[in-house]
XYZ file of C-alpha atoms in Angstrom:
593
model
C -16.685 -117.295 14.164
C -14.707 -117.098 16.912
C -17.663 -116.568 19.113
C -19.850 -118.907 17.190
C -16.714 -121.494 18.434
C -16.656 -123.687 22.149
C -14.041 -123.264 23.804
C -11.876 -126.871 23.132
C -12.038 -125.741 19.798
C -10.851 -122.176 20.154
C -7.731 -124.433 22.277
C -7.465 -127.078 19.582
C -7.340 -125.300 16.440
C -4.587 -122.611 18.438
C -2.593 -125.855 19.033
C -3.198 -127.562 16.280
C -1.621 -125.059 14.518
C 1.113 -124.786 16.611
C 1.876 -128.061 15.988
C 1.619 -127.413 12.174
C 4.106 -125.073 11.952
C 6.295 -126.369 14.038
C 6.423 -129.847 12.195
C 7.223 -127.506 9.050
C 9.851 -126.275 10.221
C 11.326 -128.968 10.681
C 10.733 -130.945 7.876
C 12.281 -127.843 5.733
C 15.004 -127.975 7.652
C 16.171 -131.476 7.911
C 15.443 -131.871 4.146
C 18.175 -129.020 4.090
C 20.267 -131.083 6.275
C 20.183 -134.112 4.846
C 21.143 -132.605 0.667
C 23.972 -131.146 3.205
C 25.665 -134.944 4.090
C 24.316 -136.449 0.452
C 26.829 -133.363 -0.771
C 29.520 -133.939 1.249
C 29.489 -137.349 1.287
C 29.998 -136.964 -2.946
C 32.102 -134.567 -2.373
C 34.357 -136.874 -0.326
C 33.752 -139.704 -2.541
C 35.123 -137.182 -5.739
C 37.958 -136.560 -3.264
C 39.525 -139.712 -2.490
C 38.340 -141.365 -6.315
C 40.311 -137.665 -7.850
C 43.888 -138.228 -4.992
C 43.697 -142.458 -6.183
C 43.841 -141.175 -10.031
C 46.651 -138.578 -9.571
C 48.177 -141.217 -8.079
C 47.318 -143.770 -10.609
C 48.890 -141.224 -12.709
C 52.021 -139.637 -10.664
C 53.535 -144.034 -10.307
C 52.890 -144.520 -14.396
C 55.021 -141.524 -14.665
C 57.598 -142.683 -12.080
C 57.021 -146.380 -13.273
C 58.732 -144.637 -17.288
C 60.847 -142.498 -15.798
C 62.834 -145.216 -13.422
C 62.546 -147.380 -16.628
C 64.688 -144.564 -18.214
C 66.456 -144.417 -15.419
C 67.666 -148.043 -15.732
C 67.668 -148.055 -19.014
C 70.044 -145.244 -19.570
C 72.628 -146.066 -16.022
C 72.017 -149.806 -16.105
C 71.908 -149.199 -12.051
C 69.315 -152.143 -10.387
C 68.264 -149.349 -7.549
C 66.270 -147.652 -10.286
C 64.129 -151.371 -10.375
C 63.745 -150.958 -7.157
C 61.579 -147.338 -7.699
C 60.402 -148.624 -10.990
C 58.853 -151.902 -9.102
C 56.625 -149.428 -6.230
C 55.482 -147.826 -9.303
C 54.028 -150.421 -10.771
C 52.932 -152.129 -7.966
C 51.877 -148.832 -6.641
C 49.676 -148.626 -9.829
C 47.756 -152.134 -10.091
C 46.936 -151.427 -6.373
C 45.658 -147.879 -6.885
C 43.851 -148.789 -10.294
C 41.765 -152.327 -8.145
C 40.279 -149.711 -5.450
C 39.561 -147.055 -7.874
C 37.844 -149.430 -10.200
C 35.920 -150.559 -6.193
C 35.331 -146.791 -6.242
C 33.409 -146.069 -9.154
C 29.875 -146.743 -9.943
C 29.729 -144.489 -12.780
C 30.564 -146.029 -16.226
C 31.826 -143.817 -18.262
C 34.712 -143.484 -15.177
C 34.785 -146.688 -14.848
C 35.887 -147.550 -18.768
C 38.772 -144.277 -18.211
C 40.436 -146.116 -15.594
C 40.049 -149.559 -17.670
C 41.306 -147.858 -20.888
C 44.520 -146.804 -18.120
C 44.625 -149.943 -17.379
C 45.147 -151.642 -20.829
C 46.754 -149.763 -22.249
C 49.013 -149.599 -18.735
C 49.537 -153.640 -19.800
C 50.017 -153.258 -23.872
C 52.656 -150.676 -22.260
C 54.617 -152.936 -20.354
C 54.174 -155.785 -22.962
C 55.769 -153.436 -25.248
C 58.193 -151.735 -24.367
C 59.124 -151.796 -20.372
C 59.651 -155.790 -19.910
C 60.854 -156.139 -22.853
C 63.821 -153.579 -22.412
C 64.055 -154.032 -19.215
C 65.166 -158.025 -20.049
C 67.464 -156.722 -22.737
C 69.035 -154.097 -20.174
C 69.236 -156.724 -17.850
C 70.991 -159.312 -20.415
C 73.167 -157.004 -21.520
C 72.058 -155.473 -24.398
C 71.087 -152.011 -23.233
C 73.084 -150.468 -26.242
C 69.743 -151.928 -28.317
C 67.181 -150.932 -26.017
C 68.288 -147.321 -26.126
C 67.899 -147.891 -29.039
C 65.302 -149.108 -29.406
C 63.797 -146.863 -28.168
C 64.849 -143.730 -29.733
C 63.212 -145.572 -33.139
C 60.055 -145.656 -31.527
C 59.560 -142.682 -30.751
C 56.380 -141.333 -29.730
C 55.290 -144.911 -29.302
C 57.174 -145.833 -26.099
C 55.384 -142.258 -24.280
C 53.002 -143.429 -21.855
C 50.508 -140.439 -22.806
C 47.672 -143.375 -23.289
C 47.719 -144.495 -19.582
C 48.044 -140.696 -18.766
C 45.278 -139.238 -20.092
C 41.612 -141.101 -19.331
C 43.247 -140.589 -15.524
C 43.220 -136.792 -16.438
C 39.731 -137.211 -18.046
C 38.755 -138.969 -14.655
C 40.531 -136.349 -12.916
C 38.858 -133.130 -15.085
C 35.559 -134.960 -14.238
C 35.973 -135.558 -10.474
C 36.463 -131.647 -10.268
C 33.398 -130.615 -12.069
C 31.366 -132.756 -9.525
C 33.630 -131.149 -6.488
C 32.316 -127.537 -7.723
C 28.941 -128.484 -8.858
C 28.935 -130.677 -4.495
C 30.204 -127.212 -3.675
C 27.530 -125.211 -4.922
C 24.604 -127.911 -4.077
C 26.092 -127.458 -0.032
C 25.851 -123.742 -0.558
C 22.707 -123.883 -2.021
C 21.410 -126.013 0.964
C 22.509 -124.689 3.651
C 21.373 -120.933 2.678
C 17.898 -122.183 1.746
C 17.960 -123.628 5.476
C 18.857 -120.625 6.800
C 16.659 -118.096 5.326
C 13.634 -121.473 6.473
C 14.887 -121.428 10.005
C 14.500 -117.273 9.765
C 10.845 -117.131 8.572
C 10.084 -120.389 10.566
C 11.181 -119.614 13.791
C 9.470 -115.344 13.148
C 5.941 -117.212 11.424
C 5.885 -119.477 14.646
C 6.838 -116.585 17.445
C 4.136 -114.299 15.227
C 1.434 -117.022 14.707
C 1.363 -118.366 19.183
C 1.251 -114.324 19.914
C -1.609 -114.372 17.505
C -2.810 -116.844 18.849
C -2.407 -115.652 22.972
C -3.835 -112.644 21.547
C -7.246 -113.994 20.009
C -7.950 -116.339 23.066
C -7.296 -113.943 25.417
C -10.463 -110.967 23.631
C -12.357 -114.064 23.143
C -11.855 -116.212 25.966
C -10.261 -114.487 29.365
C -11.865 -111.458 29.356
C -15.571 -112.400 28.048
C -14.855 -114.067 31.294
C -13.851 -112.355 33.054
C -16.459 -109.209 32.806
C -18.894 -112.344 33.460
C -17.680 -112.887 36.213
C -17.639 -108.718 37.249
C -21.887 -108.794 36.757
C -22.571 -111.844 39.129
C -20.632 -110.241 41.208
C -22.969 -107.807 41.334
C -26.283 -110.041 40.432
C -25.369 -110.840 43.733
C -24.906 -108.080 45.690
C -28.732 -107.057 44.797
C -27.665 -105.383 41.311
C -30.223 -105.513 39.047
C -29.651 -102.670 36.114
C -26.849 -104.567 34.981
C -26.501 -104.693 31.415
C -25.424 -108.056 30.173
C -23.135 -107.864 26.834
C -22.693 -111.094 24.963
C -25.521 -112.463 25.090
C -25.903 -113.104 20.807
C -22.651 -115.031 21.340
C -23.176 -118.653 19.969
C -20.747 -120.930 22.709
C -20.311 -121.136 26.294
C -19.642 -117.500 27.035
C -23.103 -116.674 25.124
C -25.424 -119.592 26.675
C -23.774 -117.845 30.455
C -24.582 -114.183 29.169
C -27.967 -115.521 28.732
C -28.273 -117.532 31.451
C -27.140 -114.076 33.965
C -29.861 -112.236 32.390
C -31.888 -114.676 33.126
C -30.836 -114.593 37.144
C -31.654 -110.374 36.320
C -34.450 -110.625 35.369
C -35.696 -112.800 37.852
C -33.792 -110.818 40.729
C -35.838 -108.381 39.022
C -39.690 -109.855 39.047
C -38.979 -111.145 42.640
C -37.893 -107.898 43.712
C -40.940 -106.053 42.495
C -43.696 -108.701 43.878
C -41.655 -109.180 47.550
C -42.773 -105.109 47.640
C -45.669 -105.530 46.789
C -46.600 -108.472 48.647
C -44.655 -106.682 51.297
C -47.312 -103.177 51.227
C -50.065 -104.936 50.896
C -49.259 -107.355 54.080
C -48.185 -104.342 56.270
C -51.526 -102.173 54.903
C -53.636 -105.082 55.213
C -51.972 -105.959 58.655
C -52.755 -102.245 59.931
C -56.521 -102.375 59.119
C -56.529 -105.594 61.380
C -54.995 -104.041 63.835
C -57.288 -101.299 63.583
C -59.895 -103.454 63.250
C -59.154 -105.608 67.039
C -59.197 -102.654 68.614
C -62.670 -101.854 66.938
C -60.969 -98.976 64.856
C -63.746 -98.932 62.244
C -63.067 -95.600 60.389
C -59.420 -98.066 59.671
C -59.720 -97.854 55.756
C -56.896 -99.694 53.007
C -55.069 -97.378 50.717
C -52.081 -97.481 48.603
C -52.108 -100.837 47.773
C -50.155 -102.318 44.540
C -52.597 -103.123 41.451
C -52.590 -106.614 42.856
C -54.710 -106.012 45.710
C -56.698 -103.191 44.666
C -59.527 -105.695 45.185
C -58.698 -106.498 48.678
C -58.561 -103.187 49.881
C -62.213 -102.557 47.939
C -63.426 -105.828 49.646
C -61.628 -104.772 53.364
C -62.797 -101.403 53.314
C -66.294 -102.216 52.405
C -67.275 -104.107 54.789
C -65.383 -101.937 57.295
C -68.053 -99.114 56.567
C -70.939 -101.355 56.319
C -70.212 -103.411 59.249
C -71.624 -101.551 61.464
C -74.855 -100.781 59.821
C -75.934 -103.986 57.300
C -74.265 -107.424 59.202
C -75.839 -109.088 56.222
C -73.182 -108.042 53.989
C -71.040 -109.437 56.632
C -70.827 -113.145 54.930
C -70.544 -111.757 51.244
C -67.535 -109.471 52.614
C -66.223 -112.620 54.742
C -66.599 -114.243 50.736
C -64.790 -111.750 49.210
C -61.781 -111.803 51.540
C -62.216 -115.709 51.226
C -61.233 -114.881 47.746
C -58.543 -112.105 47.485
C -56.575 -115.031 50.261
C -57.549 -117.662 47.747
C -55.377 -115.179 44.986
C -52.703 -115.104 47.328
C -52.440 -118.281 47.966
C -52.269 -118.986 44.012
C -49.894 -115.590 44.029
C -47.794 -117.884 46.261
C -48.110 -120.511 44.499
C -46.579 -119.208 40.909
C -43.605 -117.889 42.876
C -43.327 -120.326 44.283
C -43.504 -122.000 41.161
C -41.091 -119.602 39.549
C -38.455 -120.101 42.475
C -38.721 -123.208 41.600
C -37.822 -122.783 38.065
C -35.458 -120.380 38.982
C -32.987 -122.896 41.034
C -33.027 -125.318 38.074
C -31.426 -122.896 36.133
C -29.433 -121.838 38.752
C -28.315 -125.560 38.863
C -28.187 -126.237 34.899
C -26.280 -122.937 34.425
C -23.783 -124.074 37.282
C -23.254 -127.434 35.381
C -22.073 -125.532 32.202
C -20.091 -123.587 34.550
C -18.245 -127.258 35.345
C -18.083 -128.379 32.147
C -16.508 -124.914 31.376
C -14.425 -125.076 33.479
C -13.270 -128.517 33.079
C -12.786 -127.782 29.797
C -10.335 -124.828 30.460
C -8.524 -127.362 32.182
C -7.998 -129.498 29.367
C -6.931 -126.444 27.701
C -4.797 -125.767 30.479
C -3.043 -129.238 29.962
C -2.984 -129.315 25.947
C -1.026 -125.892 26.767
C 1.596 -128.146 28.636
C 1.483 -130.608 26.054
C 2.220 -128.139 23.511
C 4.941 -126.611 25.634
C 6.641 -130.295 25.675
C 6.146 -130.728 21.729
C 8.056 -127.376 21.853
C 10.803 -128.840 24.100
C 10.877 -132.280 21.140
C 11.185 -129.764 18.447
C 14.093 -127.626 20.190
C 15.626 -130.789 21.406
C 15.089 -131.984 17.448
C 16.961 -128.517 15.594
C 19.777 -128.869 18.615
C 20.698 -132.720 17.848
C 20.818 -130.245 14.001
C 23.110 -128.684 15.284
C 25.030 -131.678 16.835
C 24.768 -133.098 12.743
C 26.097 -129.515 12.023
C 29.258 -130.145 14.112
C 29.975 -133.298 12.310
C 29.711 -131.946 9.357
C 32.051 -129.418 10.144
C 34.520 -131.879 11.454
C 34.452 -134.023 8.037
C 35.013 -130.944 5.965
C 38.204 -130.167 7.892
C 39.348 -133.457 7.962
C 38.345 -132.411 3.735
C 40.997 -129.828 3.998
C 43.332 -131.543 5.746
C 43.756 -134.266 3.507
C 43.746 -131.652 0.690
C 46.746 -129.925 2.033
C 48.812 -133.321 2.342
C 48.077 -134.126 -1.757
C 49.506 -130.495 -2.204
C 52.532 -131.476 -0.115
C 52.542 -134.765 -2.363
C 52.765 -132.756 -5.111
C 55.364 -130.393 -4.103
C 57.475 -133.604 -3.791
C 56.532 -134.140 -7.442
C 57.219 -130.881 -8.513
C 60.758 -130.775 -6.645
C 61.188 -134.218 -7.823
C 60.211 -133.631 -11.740
C 63.107 -130.038 -11.715
C 65.696 -132.920 -10.526
C 64.342 -134.962 -12.928
C 64.884 -132.005 -15.464
C 68.357 -130.976 -13.858
C 69.942 -134.614 -14.822
C 68.359 -134.400 -18.043
C 70.281 -131.041 -18.853
C 73.702 -133.087 -17.305
C 73.071 -135.869 -19.395
C 72.934 -133.612 -22.464
C 75.775 -131.696 -21.835
C 77.978 -134.920 -21.053
C 75.818 -136.042 -24.644
C 77.735 -133.347 -26.273
C 80.987 -133.609 -24.675
C 80.948 -137.826 -26.338
C 80.355 -136.507 -29.368
C 78.987 -138.561 -32.209
C 78.773 -141.611 -29.144
C 76.172 -138.943 -27.171
C 73.844 -138.362 -29.527
C 71.821 -140.770 -28.559
C 72.191 -140.290 -25.090
C 71.197 -136.335 -26.139
C 68.141 -137.797 -27.467
C 67.313 -139.554 -24.350
C 67.953 -137.170 -22.574
C 66.377 -135.086 -24.174
C 62.601 -136.852 -23.341
C 63.391 -136.914 -20.177
C 63.448 -133.146 -20.266
C 60.484 -133.337 -22.327
C 58.706 -135.478 -19.944
C 60.311 -133.899 -16.585
C 58.669 -130.538 -18.274
C 55.840 -132.376 -18.520
C 55.082 -133.607 -15.051
C 55.794 -130.283 -13.930
C 54.046 -128.375 -15.898
C 50.812 -131.691 -14.345
C 52.242 -131.236 -11.011
C 51.856 -127.420 -10.896
C 47.968 -128.125 -12.342
C 47.294 -130.935 -10.145
C 48.386 -128.136 -7.494
C 45.943 -125.002 -8.497
C 43.189 -127.029 -8.453
C 44.153 -128.705 -5.596
C 44.370 -125.203 -4.153
C 40.933 -124.169 -4.687
C 39.368 -127.332 -4.488
C 40.444 -126.271 -0.611
C 39.335 -122.485 -0.269
C 36.440 -124.706 -1.149
C 36.344 -126.933 1.346
C 37.160 -123.713 3.643
C 34.155 -121.916 2.222
C 31.776 -124.848 3.397
C 33.490 -125.085 6.668
C 32.219 -121.529 7.213
C 28.606 -122.079 6.392
C 27.686 -124.867 8.361
C 30.061 -122.720 11.130
C 27.047 -120.009 10.394
C 24.027 -122.509 10.524
C 25.593 -123.589 13.152
C 25.132 -120.285 14.567
C 22.180 -120.114 12.936
C 20.599 -123.431 14.789
C 21.728 -121.540 18.110
C 19.507 -119.273 16.980
C 16.230 -121.030 16.315
C 17.005 -122.949 19.099
C 16.702 -119.590 21.859
C 13.338 -118.878 18.822
C 11.575 -122.232 20.230
C 13.021 -121.496 23.316
C 10.834 -118.299 23.776
C 8.125 -119.827 22.236
C 7.648 -122.570 25.022
C 7.584 -119.597 26.655
C 4.469 -118.057 25.530
C 3.033 -121.491 25.773
C 4.104 -121.725 29.201
C 2.605 -118.479 29.337
C -0.731 -120.182 27.581
C -1.115 -122.595 29.623
C -1.070 -120.149 33.064
C -3.254 -118.279 31.701
C -5.842 -120.767 30.807
C -5.146 -122.232 34.696
C -5.911 -118.551 35.683
C -9.672 -118.807 33.341
C -9.919 -122.161 35.356
C -9.825 -120.521 38.952
C -11.888 -117.349 37.805
C -14.918 -120.094 36.618
C -14.359 -121.553 39.976
C -14.941 -118.557 41.209
C -17.967 -118.162 38.905
C -19.760 -121.471 40.333
C -19.049 -120.145 43.500
C -21.268 -116.767 42.779
C -23.973 -118.927 41.491
C -23.563 -120.877 44.382
C -24.558 -117.798 46.836
C -27.187 -117.066 43.956
C -29.231 -120.964 44.461
C -28.661 -120.114 48.202
C -30.344 -116.894 48.246
C -33.312 -118.847 46.033
C -33.289 -121.461 48.189
C -34.386 -118.581 51.228
C -36.481 -117.081 48.477
C -38.806 -120.937 48.550
C -38.590 -120.378 52.175
C -39.874 -116.709 51.978
C -42.571 -117.950 49.557
C -43.497 -120.464 51.870
C -44.038 -118.066 54.674
C -45.878 -116.602 52.551
C -48.734 -118.926 52.249
C -48.514 -119.826 55.484
C -48.880 -115.865 56.871
C -52.070 -116.807 54.132
C -53.021 -119.338 56.244
C -52.790 -117.181 59.404
C -55.064 -114.694 57.258
C -57.479 -117.063 56.976
C -57.397 -117.220 60.499
C -57.828 -113.782 61.794
C -60.738 -113.261 59.568
C -62.211 -116.148 61.304
C -61.857 -114.249 63.864
C -63.051 -111.061 62.323
C -66.712 -112.445 61.860
C -66.096 -113.394 65.317
C -65.730 -110.114 66.624
C -67.689 -108.840 63.976
C -71.146 -110.950 65.557
C -70.989 -109.101 69.013
C -72.829 -105.908 67.078
C -76.312 -106.106 66.561
C -77.450 -104.679 63.721
C -80.864 -104.412 61.246
C -81.614 -107.465 59.380
C -83.748 -105.724 56.194
C -86.976 -106.459 57.881
C -86.237 -104.173 60.812
C -84.965 -106.414 63.276
C -82.100 -107.310 65.264
C -79.948 -110.198 64.371
C -77.432 -111.382 67.282
C -75.383 -114.545 64.957
C -73.748 -116.521 66.392
C -69.431 -116.895 65.510
C -69.449 -120.419 65.190
C -72.753 -120.024 63.046
C -71.043 -117.825 60.660
C -67.868 -119.671 60.015
C -69.743 -123.072 59.905
C -71.525 -120.921 56.967
C -68.932 -118.574 55.966
C -65.904 -120.308 55.417
C -66.463 -124.355 55.271
C -65.776 -124.587 51.631
C -62.672 -122.335 52.301
C -59.525 -124.310 50.472
C -56.771 -121.786 52.926
C -59.349 -122.602 56.086
C -58.765 -126.579 55.189
C -55.521 -126.269 54.648
C -55.365 -124.213 57.544
């Protein structure tokens, strides 16, 4: 398949495969990075919602505890803390509702606000007004009579449901982050290995299908230029430019073989004829032409017959001269044919030179495309580095989440301490109520409720603290995984740099191939020069044939010096001018001379 595909298509397919592989790897990487970012955003939002829900729960519990402290002691310092807790609850609940997008959670917070409004209207506002008016005993009795109705459980329970939902969301987001990081790591490792394997495979295929055949053809052309005509040319069955080059080299080889054979035969014939003519010029009628190539056998027979009969039959001289003229015409035609073949060979060389020029341009374009691929790989490396920066920002954000979670743990520790102190205060109040006897029974009931409330606050704070600690562990795990992702990105950047080096090697190989093709073009130019020299030799052969015709005229003139008997027995002496006018007037070769 590759042997029938032209070189630009081979290079184009190679770079397309590399580009598509890099694009797929980049898309998968950024898809997972986007998933990590989305999970981080969702986790941050869940943390904020959880913190504000916890703040609301703490505020309402603080408001309730300060209310009971005011009912018990009528100390207005409790009212200050009570107002602060009430204001904090109202502000935070509005902020929380604005943050929530889930209708169910908004409904829970709204329900908590409604219950808080109802509790304030029925109990806190009314009881504080009574205490301010000096009706503290009535207020305490109303609390004892109300029992559990005065508790804030209806306000706190919806907030706890919100916190439970956000805790589940935090866990789900952490799991989503872990899955995305694992997927991104696997995809980047596999993509990098695959990209390197594809680049190496393509480099080997291109080297095997282009560089090696070009080197072989270059060596064969150099051998052909040095005169080796027995070379075997592989690759002539290919359907690409290299197959065209191989077939052109086969044509050069066959033409060179034919030319050498023709030159050898012509040289042998000319040498033999020259020797015979030299003998005749010395009046040696014993000279004979022997061992001539098949194309010159008739000339040899005619020449030998003419010499044999020259001394006895001058009447055959004209026929012999005609035969010589005919053979000279054959020589001229042979030289004309050889000239035509030389011109055809020169045309084939020019076409081959043009084809090699196109191949050279294609290889240079391939080198340019390799440079473009190198730039594309560099851009992919830059994008991977940007991904590393994004991961670094993610690490910073998750460290911020970790710090915020630690601060929440500190706040819960403070709340736990307050609950413990409240429990001690309630215990002391119970002891004082026991000392007071029957008059302190109501106060003992209040102290018992305060202790129960303090115990629940401590339990809730402990539960919240354990959950926050679990969330901190998840955040630390996320920070570790994101840090590993950053390290994986750095390794991928190194692999992409390796791919860039491989593509650079391909570009340099293409430049070397272009240089080799330039050398091939130079070799073809040398062959063309040799062909032009052959054409000049053909012209020289034509001129030699013309000179041979002149020598034939001279030979006839020399023969006229001999006195021979005619068929009737009388001697006849023909003049050379008369014979020239009769025997060579119609000879095209003589006329051309």
